[in-house]
Short mmCIF file of C-alpha atoms in Angstrom, two decimals:
data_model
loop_
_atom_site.label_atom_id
_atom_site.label_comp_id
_atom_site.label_asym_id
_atom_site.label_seq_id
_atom_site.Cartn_x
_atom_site.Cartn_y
_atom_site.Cartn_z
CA UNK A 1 94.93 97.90 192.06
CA UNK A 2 97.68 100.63 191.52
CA UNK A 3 100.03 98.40 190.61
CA UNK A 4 97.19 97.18 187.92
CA UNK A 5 96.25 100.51 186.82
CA UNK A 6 100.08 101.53 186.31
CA UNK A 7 100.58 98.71 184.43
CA UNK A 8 103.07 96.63 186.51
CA UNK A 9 101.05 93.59 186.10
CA UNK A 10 103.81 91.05 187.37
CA UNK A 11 103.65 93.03 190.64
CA UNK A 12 100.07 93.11 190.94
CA UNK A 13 99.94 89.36 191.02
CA UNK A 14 102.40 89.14 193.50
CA UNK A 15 100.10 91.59 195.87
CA UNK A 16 96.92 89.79 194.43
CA UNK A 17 98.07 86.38 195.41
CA UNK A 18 99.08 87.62 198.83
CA UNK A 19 95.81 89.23 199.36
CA UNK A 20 94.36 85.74 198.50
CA UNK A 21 96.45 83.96 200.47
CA UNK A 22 95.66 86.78 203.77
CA UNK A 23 91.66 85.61 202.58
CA UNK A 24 90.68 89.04 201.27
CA UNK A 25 87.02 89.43 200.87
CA UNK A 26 84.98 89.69 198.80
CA UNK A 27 86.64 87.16 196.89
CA UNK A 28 84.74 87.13 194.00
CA UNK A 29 86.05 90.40 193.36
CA UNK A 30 89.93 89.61 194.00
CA UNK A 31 89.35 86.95 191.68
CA UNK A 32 88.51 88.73 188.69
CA UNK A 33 90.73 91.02 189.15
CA UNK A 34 93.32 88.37 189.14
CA UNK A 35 91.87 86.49 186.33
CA UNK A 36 92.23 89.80 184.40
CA UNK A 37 95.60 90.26 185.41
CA UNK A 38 96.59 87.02 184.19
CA UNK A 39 95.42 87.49 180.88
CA UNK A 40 97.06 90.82 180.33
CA UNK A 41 100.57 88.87 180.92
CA UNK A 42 99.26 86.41 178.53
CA UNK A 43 98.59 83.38 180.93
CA UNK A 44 95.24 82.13 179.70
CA UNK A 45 95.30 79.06 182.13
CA UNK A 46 96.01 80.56 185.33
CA UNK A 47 93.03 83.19 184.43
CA UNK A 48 90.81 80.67 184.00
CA UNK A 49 91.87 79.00 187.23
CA UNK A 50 90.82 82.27 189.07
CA UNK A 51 87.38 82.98 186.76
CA UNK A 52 86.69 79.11 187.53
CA UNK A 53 86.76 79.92 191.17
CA UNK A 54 84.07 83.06 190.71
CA UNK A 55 82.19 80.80 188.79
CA UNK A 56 81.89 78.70 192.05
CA UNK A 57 81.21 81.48 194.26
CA UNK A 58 78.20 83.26 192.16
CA UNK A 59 76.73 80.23 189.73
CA UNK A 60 73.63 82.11 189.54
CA UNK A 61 75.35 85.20 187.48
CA UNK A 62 75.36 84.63 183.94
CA UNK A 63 77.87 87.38 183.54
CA UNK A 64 80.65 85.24 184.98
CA UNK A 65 80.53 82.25 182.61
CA UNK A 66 81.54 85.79 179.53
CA UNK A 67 85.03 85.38 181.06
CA UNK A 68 85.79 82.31 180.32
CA UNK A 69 83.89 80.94 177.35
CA UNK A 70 86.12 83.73 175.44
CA UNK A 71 89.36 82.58 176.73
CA UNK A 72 88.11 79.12 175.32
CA UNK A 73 87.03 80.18 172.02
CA UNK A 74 89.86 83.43 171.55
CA UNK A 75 92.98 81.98 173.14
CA UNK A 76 92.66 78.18 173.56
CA UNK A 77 90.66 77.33 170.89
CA UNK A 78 88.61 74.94 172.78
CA UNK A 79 85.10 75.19 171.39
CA UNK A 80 84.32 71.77 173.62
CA UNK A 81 85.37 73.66 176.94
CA UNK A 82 83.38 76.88 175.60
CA UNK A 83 80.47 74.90 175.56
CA UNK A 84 80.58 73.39 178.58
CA UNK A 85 80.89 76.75 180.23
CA UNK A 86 77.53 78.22 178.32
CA UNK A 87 75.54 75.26 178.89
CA UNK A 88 76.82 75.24 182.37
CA UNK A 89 75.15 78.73 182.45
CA UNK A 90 71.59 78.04 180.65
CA UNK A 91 71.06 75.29 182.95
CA UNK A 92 71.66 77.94 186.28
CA UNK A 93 70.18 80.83 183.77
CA UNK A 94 67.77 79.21 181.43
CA UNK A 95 65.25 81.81 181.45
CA UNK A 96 67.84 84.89 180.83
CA UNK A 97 68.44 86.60 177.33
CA UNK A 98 72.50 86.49 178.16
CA UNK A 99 72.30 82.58 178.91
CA UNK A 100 70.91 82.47 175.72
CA UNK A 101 73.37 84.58 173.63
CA UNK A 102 76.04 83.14 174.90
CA UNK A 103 74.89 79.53 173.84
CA UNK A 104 74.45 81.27 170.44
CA UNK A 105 77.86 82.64 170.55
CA UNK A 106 79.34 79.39 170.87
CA UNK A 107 77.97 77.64 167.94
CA UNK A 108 78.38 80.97 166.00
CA UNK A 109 82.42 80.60 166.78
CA UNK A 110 82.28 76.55 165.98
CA UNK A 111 80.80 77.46 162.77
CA UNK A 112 77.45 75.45 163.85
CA UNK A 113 75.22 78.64 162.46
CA UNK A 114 71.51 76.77 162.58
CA UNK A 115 72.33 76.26 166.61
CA UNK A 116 73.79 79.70 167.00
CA UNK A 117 70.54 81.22 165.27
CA UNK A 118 68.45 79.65 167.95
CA UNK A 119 69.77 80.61 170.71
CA UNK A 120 69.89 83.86 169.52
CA UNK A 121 66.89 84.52 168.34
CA UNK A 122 65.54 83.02 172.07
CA UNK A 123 68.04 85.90 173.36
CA UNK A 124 66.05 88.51 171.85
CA UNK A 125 62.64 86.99 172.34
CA UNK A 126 63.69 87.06 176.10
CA UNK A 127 65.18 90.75 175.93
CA UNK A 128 65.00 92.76 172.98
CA UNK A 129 68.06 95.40 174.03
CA UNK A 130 70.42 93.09 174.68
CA UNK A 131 73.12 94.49 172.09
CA UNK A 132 75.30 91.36 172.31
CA UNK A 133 72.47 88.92 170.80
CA UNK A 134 71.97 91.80 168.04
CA UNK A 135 76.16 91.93 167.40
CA UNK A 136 76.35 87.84 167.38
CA UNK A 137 73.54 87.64 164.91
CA UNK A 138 74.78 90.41 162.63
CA UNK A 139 78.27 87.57 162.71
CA UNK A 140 75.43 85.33 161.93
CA UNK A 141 74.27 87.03 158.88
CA UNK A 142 78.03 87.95 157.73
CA UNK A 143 78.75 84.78 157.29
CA UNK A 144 75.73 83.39 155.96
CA UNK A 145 76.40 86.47 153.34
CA UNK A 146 73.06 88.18 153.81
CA UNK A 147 74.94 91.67 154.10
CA UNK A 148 71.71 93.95 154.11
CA UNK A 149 70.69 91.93 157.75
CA UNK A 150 74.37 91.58 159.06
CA UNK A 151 73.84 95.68 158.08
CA UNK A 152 71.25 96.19 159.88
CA UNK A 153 71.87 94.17 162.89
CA UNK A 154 74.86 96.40 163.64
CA UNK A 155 73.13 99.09 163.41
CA UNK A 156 71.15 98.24 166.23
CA UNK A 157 74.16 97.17 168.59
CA UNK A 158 75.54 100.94 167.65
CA UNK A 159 72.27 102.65 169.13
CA UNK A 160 71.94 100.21 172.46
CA UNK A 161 75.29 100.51 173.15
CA UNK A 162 77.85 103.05 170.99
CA UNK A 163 80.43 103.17 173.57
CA UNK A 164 80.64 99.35 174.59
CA UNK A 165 83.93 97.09 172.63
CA UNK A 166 80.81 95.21 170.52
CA UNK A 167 79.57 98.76 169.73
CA UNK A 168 83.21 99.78 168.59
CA UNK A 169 83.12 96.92 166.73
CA UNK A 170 79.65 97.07 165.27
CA UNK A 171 80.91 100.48 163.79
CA UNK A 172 84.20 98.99 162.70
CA UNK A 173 81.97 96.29 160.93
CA UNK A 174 79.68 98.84 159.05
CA UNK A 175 82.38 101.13 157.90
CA UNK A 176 83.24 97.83 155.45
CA UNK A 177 80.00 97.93 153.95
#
């Protein structure tokens, strides 16, 4: 973890590999560290190798399918593989807000906006604080060009959660309007 903290990222592969290979537990935690190491130096395949592997270890945890349904849609451009991954979730997670969000994320990034606004709106019928359905659905709005919701929606992701990087961005967002 030094080695990740300082930076040297080749080297903390090296030590995180060896650490796999000496069976350091918990795993799942290992493993995301070394899926996030990987994708600092850029290697969008081998982190998804080591956030499939968590996936396998804790299927019930929606917050482990986040990892790599955004290396599909932001690095590989594989809305197909994204979608596997969220409906991989909502069938372990259909009755959580964040299995829902992220099945509206998904068809908010492939441009399928009807689908995306489902899911979404389930999200926050499920859980009305969870920022990230409020922060996908002001995208929703954006591009559908109703500005005054897309407004609005923001807002709301800047009081749940100012400090998170959708919060940053929320306020990024409004400062255009």
């Amino acid at each position: 973890l030094v080695r990740f903290n300082l930076g040297k990222f080749n080297d903390a592969v090296l030590a995180l590999e060896e650490a796999k290979k000496k069976g350091y537990k918990p795993e799942v935690d290992l493993r995301n560290k070394l899926g996030e190491t990987y994708l600092k130096l850029n290697k969008a395949e081998e982190a998804l190798a080591e956030f499939n592997r968590v996936i396998e270890l804790t299927p019930l945890n929606p917050e482990v399918y986040y990892n790599p349904i955004w290396i599909n849609l932001k690095l590989l451009n594989n809305y197909e593989k994204a979608l596997y991954y969220a409906e991989a979730n909502l069938n372990s997670n259909p009755t959580l807000a964040l299995s829902q969000d992220l099945m509206g994320w998904v068809y908010l990034e492939a441009g399928q906006y009807q689908m995306a606004k489902k899911y979404l709106d389930a999200a926050l019928d499920i859980d009305k604080n969870l920022f990230s359905a409020y922060f996908h659905l002001a995208k929703y709005y954006e591009a559908n060009l109703d500005l005054e919701q897309a407004k609005a929606h923001y807002k709301v992701v800047v009081a749940l959660s100012p400090d998170s990087s959708l919060g940053i961005e929320a306020k990024k967002a409004l400062e255009k309007f």
